[in-house]
CSV table of C-alpha atoms in Angstrom, one decimal:
chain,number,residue,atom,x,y,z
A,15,UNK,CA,4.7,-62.6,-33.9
A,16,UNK,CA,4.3,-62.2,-30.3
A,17,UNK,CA,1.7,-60.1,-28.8
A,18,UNK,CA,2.0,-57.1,-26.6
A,19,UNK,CA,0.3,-57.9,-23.5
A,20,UNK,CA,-0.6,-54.6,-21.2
A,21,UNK,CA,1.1,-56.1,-18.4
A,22,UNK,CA,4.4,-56.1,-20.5
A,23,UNK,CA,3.1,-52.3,-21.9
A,24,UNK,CA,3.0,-51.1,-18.4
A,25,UNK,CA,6.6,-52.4,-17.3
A,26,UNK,CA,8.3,-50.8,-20.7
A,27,UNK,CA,6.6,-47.4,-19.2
A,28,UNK,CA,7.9,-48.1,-15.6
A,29,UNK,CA,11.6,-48.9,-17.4
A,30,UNK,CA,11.0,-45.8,-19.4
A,31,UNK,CA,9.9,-43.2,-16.3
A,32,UNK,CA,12.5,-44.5,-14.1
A,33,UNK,CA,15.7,-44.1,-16.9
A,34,UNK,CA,14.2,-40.5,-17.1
A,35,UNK,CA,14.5,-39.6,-13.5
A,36,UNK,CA,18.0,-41.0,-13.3
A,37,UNK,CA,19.2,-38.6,-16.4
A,38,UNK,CA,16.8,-35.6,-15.6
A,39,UNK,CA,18.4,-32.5,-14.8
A,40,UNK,CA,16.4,-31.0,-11.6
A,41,UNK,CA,14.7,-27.8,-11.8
A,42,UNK,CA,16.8,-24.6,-11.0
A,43,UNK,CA,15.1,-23.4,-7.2
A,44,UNK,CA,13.1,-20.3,-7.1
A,45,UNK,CA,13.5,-18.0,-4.5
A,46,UNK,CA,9.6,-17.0,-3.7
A,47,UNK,CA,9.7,-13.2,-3.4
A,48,UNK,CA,7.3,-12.0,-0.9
A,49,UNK,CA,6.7,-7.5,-1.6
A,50,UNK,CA,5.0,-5.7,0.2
A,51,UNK,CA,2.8,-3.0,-1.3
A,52,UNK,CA,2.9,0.7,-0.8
A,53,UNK,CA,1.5,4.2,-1.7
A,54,UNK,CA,4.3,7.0,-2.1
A,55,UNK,CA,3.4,10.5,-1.3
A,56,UNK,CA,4.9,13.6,0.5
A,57,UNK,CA,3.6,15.5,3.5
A,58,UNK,CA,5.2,18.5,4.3
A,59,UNK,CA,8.2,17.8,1.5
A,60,UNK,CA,9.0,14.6,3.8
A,61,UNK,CA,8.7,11.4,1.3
A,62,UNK,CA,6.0,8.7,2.8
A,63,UNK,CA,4.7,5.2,2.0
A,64,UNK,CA,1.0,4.5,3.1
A,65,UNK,CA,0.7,0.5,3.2
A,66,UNK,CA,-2.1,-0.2,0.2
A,67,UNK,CA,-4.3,-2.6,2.4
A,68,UNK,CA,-4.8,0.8,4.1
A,69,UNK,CA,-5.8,3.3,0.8
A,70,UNK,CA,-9.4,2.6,-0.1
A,71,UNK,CA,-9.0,4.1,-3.5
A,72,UNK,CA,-6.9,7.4,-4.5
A,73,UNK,CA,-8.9,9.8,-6.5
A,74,UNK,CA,-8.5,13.5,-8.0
A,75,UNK,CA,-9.1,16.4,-5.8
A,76,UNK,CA,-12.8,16.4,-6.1
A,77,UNK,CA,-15.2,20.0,-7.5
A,78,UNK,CA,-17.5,21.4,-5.1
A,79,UNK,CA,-16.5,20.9,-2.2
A,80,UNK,CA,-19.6,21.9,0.5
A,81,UNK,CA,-17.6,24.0,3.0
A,82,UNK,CA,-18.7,22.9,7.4
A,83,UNK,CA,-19.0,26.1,9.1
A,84,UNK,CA,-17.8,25.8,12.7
A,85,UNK,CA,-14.9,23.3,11.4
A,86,UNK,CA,-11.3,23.3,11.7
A,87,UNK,CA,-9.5,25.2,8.8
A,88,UNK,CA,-7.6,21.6,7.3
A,89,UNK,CA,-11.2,19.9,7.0
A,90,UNK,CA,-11.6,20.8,3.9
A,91,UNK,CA,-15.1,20.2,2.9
A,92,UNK,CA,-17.5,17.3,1.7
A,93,UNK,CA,-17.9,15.6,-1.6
A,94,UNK,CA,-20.3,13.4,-3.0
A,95,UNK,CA,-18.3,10.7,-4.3
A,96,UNK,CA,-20.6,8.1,-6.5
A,97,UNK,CA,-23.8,9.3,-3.9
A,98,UNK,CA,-21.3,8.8,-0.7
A,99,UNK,CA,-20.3,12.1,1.2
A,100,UNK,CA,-16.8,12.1,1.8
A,101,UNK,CA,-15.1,14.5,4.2
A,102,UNK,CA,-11.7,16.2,2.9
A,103,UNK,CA,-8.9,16.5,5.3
A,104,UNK,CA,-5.4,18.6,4.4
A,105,UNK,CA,-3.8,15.8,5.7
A,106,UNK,CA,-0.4,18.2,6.1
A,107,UNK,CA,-2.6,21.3,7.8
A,108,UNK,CA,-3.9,18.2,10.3
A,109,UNK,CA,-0.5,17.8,11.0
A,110,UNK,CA,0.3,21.4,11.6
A,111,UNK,CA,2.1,21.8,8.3
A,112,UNK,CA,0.9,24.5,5.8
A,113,UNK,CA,-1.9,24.1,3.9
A,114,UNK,CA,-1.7,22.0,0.8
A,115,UNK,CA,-1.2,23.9,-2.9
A,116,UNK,CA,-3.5,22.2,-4.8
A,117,UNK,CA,-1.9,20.8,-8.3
A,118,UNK,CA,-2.1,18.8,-10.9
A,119,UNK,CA,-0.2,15.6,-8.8
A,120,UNK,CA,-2.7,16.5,-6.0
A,121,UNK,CA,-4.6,13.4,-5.1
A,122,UNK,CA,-7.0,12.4,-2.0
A,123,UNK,CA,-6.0,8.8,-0.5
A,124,UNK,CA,-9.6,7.6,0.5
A,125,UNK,CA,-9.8,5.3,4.4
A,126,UNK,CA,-12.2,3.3,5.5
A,127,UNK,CA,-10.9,2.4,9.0
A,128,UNK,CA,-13.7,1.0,11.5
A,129,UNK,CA,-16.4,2.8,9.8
A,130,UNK,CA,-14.4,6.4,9.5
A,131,UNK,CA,-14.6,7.1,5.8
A,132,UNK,CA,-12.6,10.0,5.1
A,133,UNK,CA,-10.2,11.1,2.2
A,134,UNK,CA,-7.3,12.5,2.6
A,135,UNK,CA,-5.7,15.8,0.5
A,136,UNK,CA,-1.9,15.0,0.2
A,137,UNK,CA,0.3,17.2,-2.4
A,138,UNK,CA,2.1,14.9,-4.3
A,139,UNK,CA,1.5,11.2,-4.8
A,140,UNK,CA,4.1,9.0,-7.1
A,141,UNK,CA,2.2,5.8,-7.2
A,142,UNK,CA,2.3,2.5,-6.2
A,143,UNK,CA,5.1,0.5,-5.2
A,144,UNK,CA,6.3,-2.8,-4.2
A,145,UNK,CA,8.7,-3.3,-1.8
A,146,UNK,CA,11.1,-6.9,-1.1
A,147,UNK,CA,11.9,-7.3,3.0
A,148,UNK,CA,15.0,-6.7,2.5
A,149,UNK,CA,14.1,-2.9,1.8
A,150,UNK,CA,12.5,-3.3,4.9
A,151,UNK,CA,15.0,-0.3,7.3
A,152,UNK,CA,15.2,1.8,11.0
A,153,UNK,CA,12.8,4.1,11.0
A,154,UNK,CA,14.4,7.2,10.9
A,155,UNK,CA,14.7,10.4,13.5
A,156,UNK,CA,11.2,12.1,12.4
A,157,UNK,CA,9.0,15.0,14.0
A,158,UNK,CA,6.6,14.4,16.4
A,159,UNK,CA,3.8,15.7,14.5
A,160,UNK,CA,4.6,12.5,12.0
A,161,UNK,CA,6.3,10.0,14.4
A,162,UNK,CA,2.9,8.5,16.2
A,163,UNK,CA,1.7,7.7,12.9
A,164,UNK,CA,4.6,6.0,11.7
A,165,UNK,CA,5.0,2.0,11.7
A,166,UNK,CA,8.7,1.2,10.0
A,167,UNK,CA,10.4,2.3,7.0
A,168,UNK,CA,11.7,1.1,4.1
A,169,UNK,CA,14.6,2.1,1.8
A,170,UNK,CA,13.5,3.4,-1.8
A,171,UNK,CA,16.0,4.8,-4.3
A,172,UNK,CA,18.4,5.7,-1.9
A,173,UNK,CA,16.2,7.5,0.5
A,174,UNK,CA,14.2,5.6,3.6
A,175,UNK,CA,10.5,6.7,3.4
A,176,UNK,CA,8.5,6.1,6.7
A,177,UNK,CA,5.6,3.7,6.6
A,178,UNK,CA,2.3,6.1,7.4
A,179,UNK,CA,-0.2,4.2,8.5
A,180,UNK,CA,-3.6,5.3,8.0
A,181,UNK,CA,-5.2,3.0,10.8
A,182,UNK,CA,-3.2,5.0,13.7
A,183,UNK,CA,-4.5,8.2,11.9
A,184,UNK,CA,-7.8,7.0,11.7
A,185,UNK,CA,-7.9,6.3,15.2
A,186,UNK,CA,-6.1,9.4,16.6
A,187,UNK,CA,-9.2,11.0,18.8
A,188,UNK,CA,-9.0,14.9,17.3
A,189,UNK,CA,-9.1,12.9,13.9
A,190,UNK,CA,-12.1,10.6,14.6
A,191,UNK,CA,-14.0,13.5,16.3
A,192,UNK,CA,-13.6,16.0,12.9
A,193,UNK,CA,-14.5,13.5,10.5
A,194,UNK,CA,-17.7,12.1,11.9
């Protein structure tokens, strides 16, 4: 009986990884999806995305508010949020809409932009979202009051929602000046 040297062990494993490549089936390609990642909400009944990177944290509409006498009529107040005070903007009175009706899908969207820590009252938020680049769309004909604010679009069951970016709001001078 002949012995097996490992010289002879290591060749048999060569012979036996190279007949598997020949007969292996390759692996199906995957497409890599790349999403990005929104917050829906409405302003003024107009359907909005706020890009996530830009939300700090959404929360419920805070209790006590301390009113700011001398202030405009959409800041609404401050909170103290886990010790921090937090100034509440009607985001839709800001932008000359109506005031917001407070419910129970009421949420405040907090930013932190470049030091401005603020949150933000909107009426109606319906989550999170991610969106593929092919969703990615013209921004469509909008109002003034919303256009400055707005940085692209994307289409979302059937409707195009406007990307609101909270940056450009943060850095809109009558903002800045009200919430510091």
């Amino acid at each position: 009986m002949s012995e097996i040297t490992s010289a002879d062990l290591l060749q048999l494993l060569q012979k036996i990884e190279h007949r598997s490549h020949q007969y292996a089936v390759g692996l199906p390609k995957q497409k890599v999806q790349e999403y990005w990642e929104g917050v829906l909400f409405n302003i003024t009944g107009l359907g909005v995305i706020a890009p996530l990177q830009e939300v700090r944290e959404i929360l419920n509409y805070p209790d006590g508010l301390t009113q700011v006498p001398g202030t405009q009529a959409w800041l609404l107040g401050m909170a103290n949020i886990r010790g921090n005070l937090l100034p509440i903007i009607d985001l839709q009175q800001f932008l000359g809409g109506s005031p917001v009706v407070v419910g129970r899908r009421s949420r405040v969207l907090v930013v932190n932009h470049q030091g401005l820590y603020s949150g933000l009252l909107v009426g109606e938020v319906q989550g999170m979202r991610h969106f593929l680049a092919e969703q990615r769309t013209r921004v469509p004909i909008l109002p003034e009051y919303i256009r400055q604010f707005v940085q692209g679009a994307y289409e979302y069951e059937g409707a195009v929602r406007p990307v609101f970016s909270m940056n450009l709001l943060a850095e809109n001078t009558e903002f800045r000046v009200s919430s510091l």
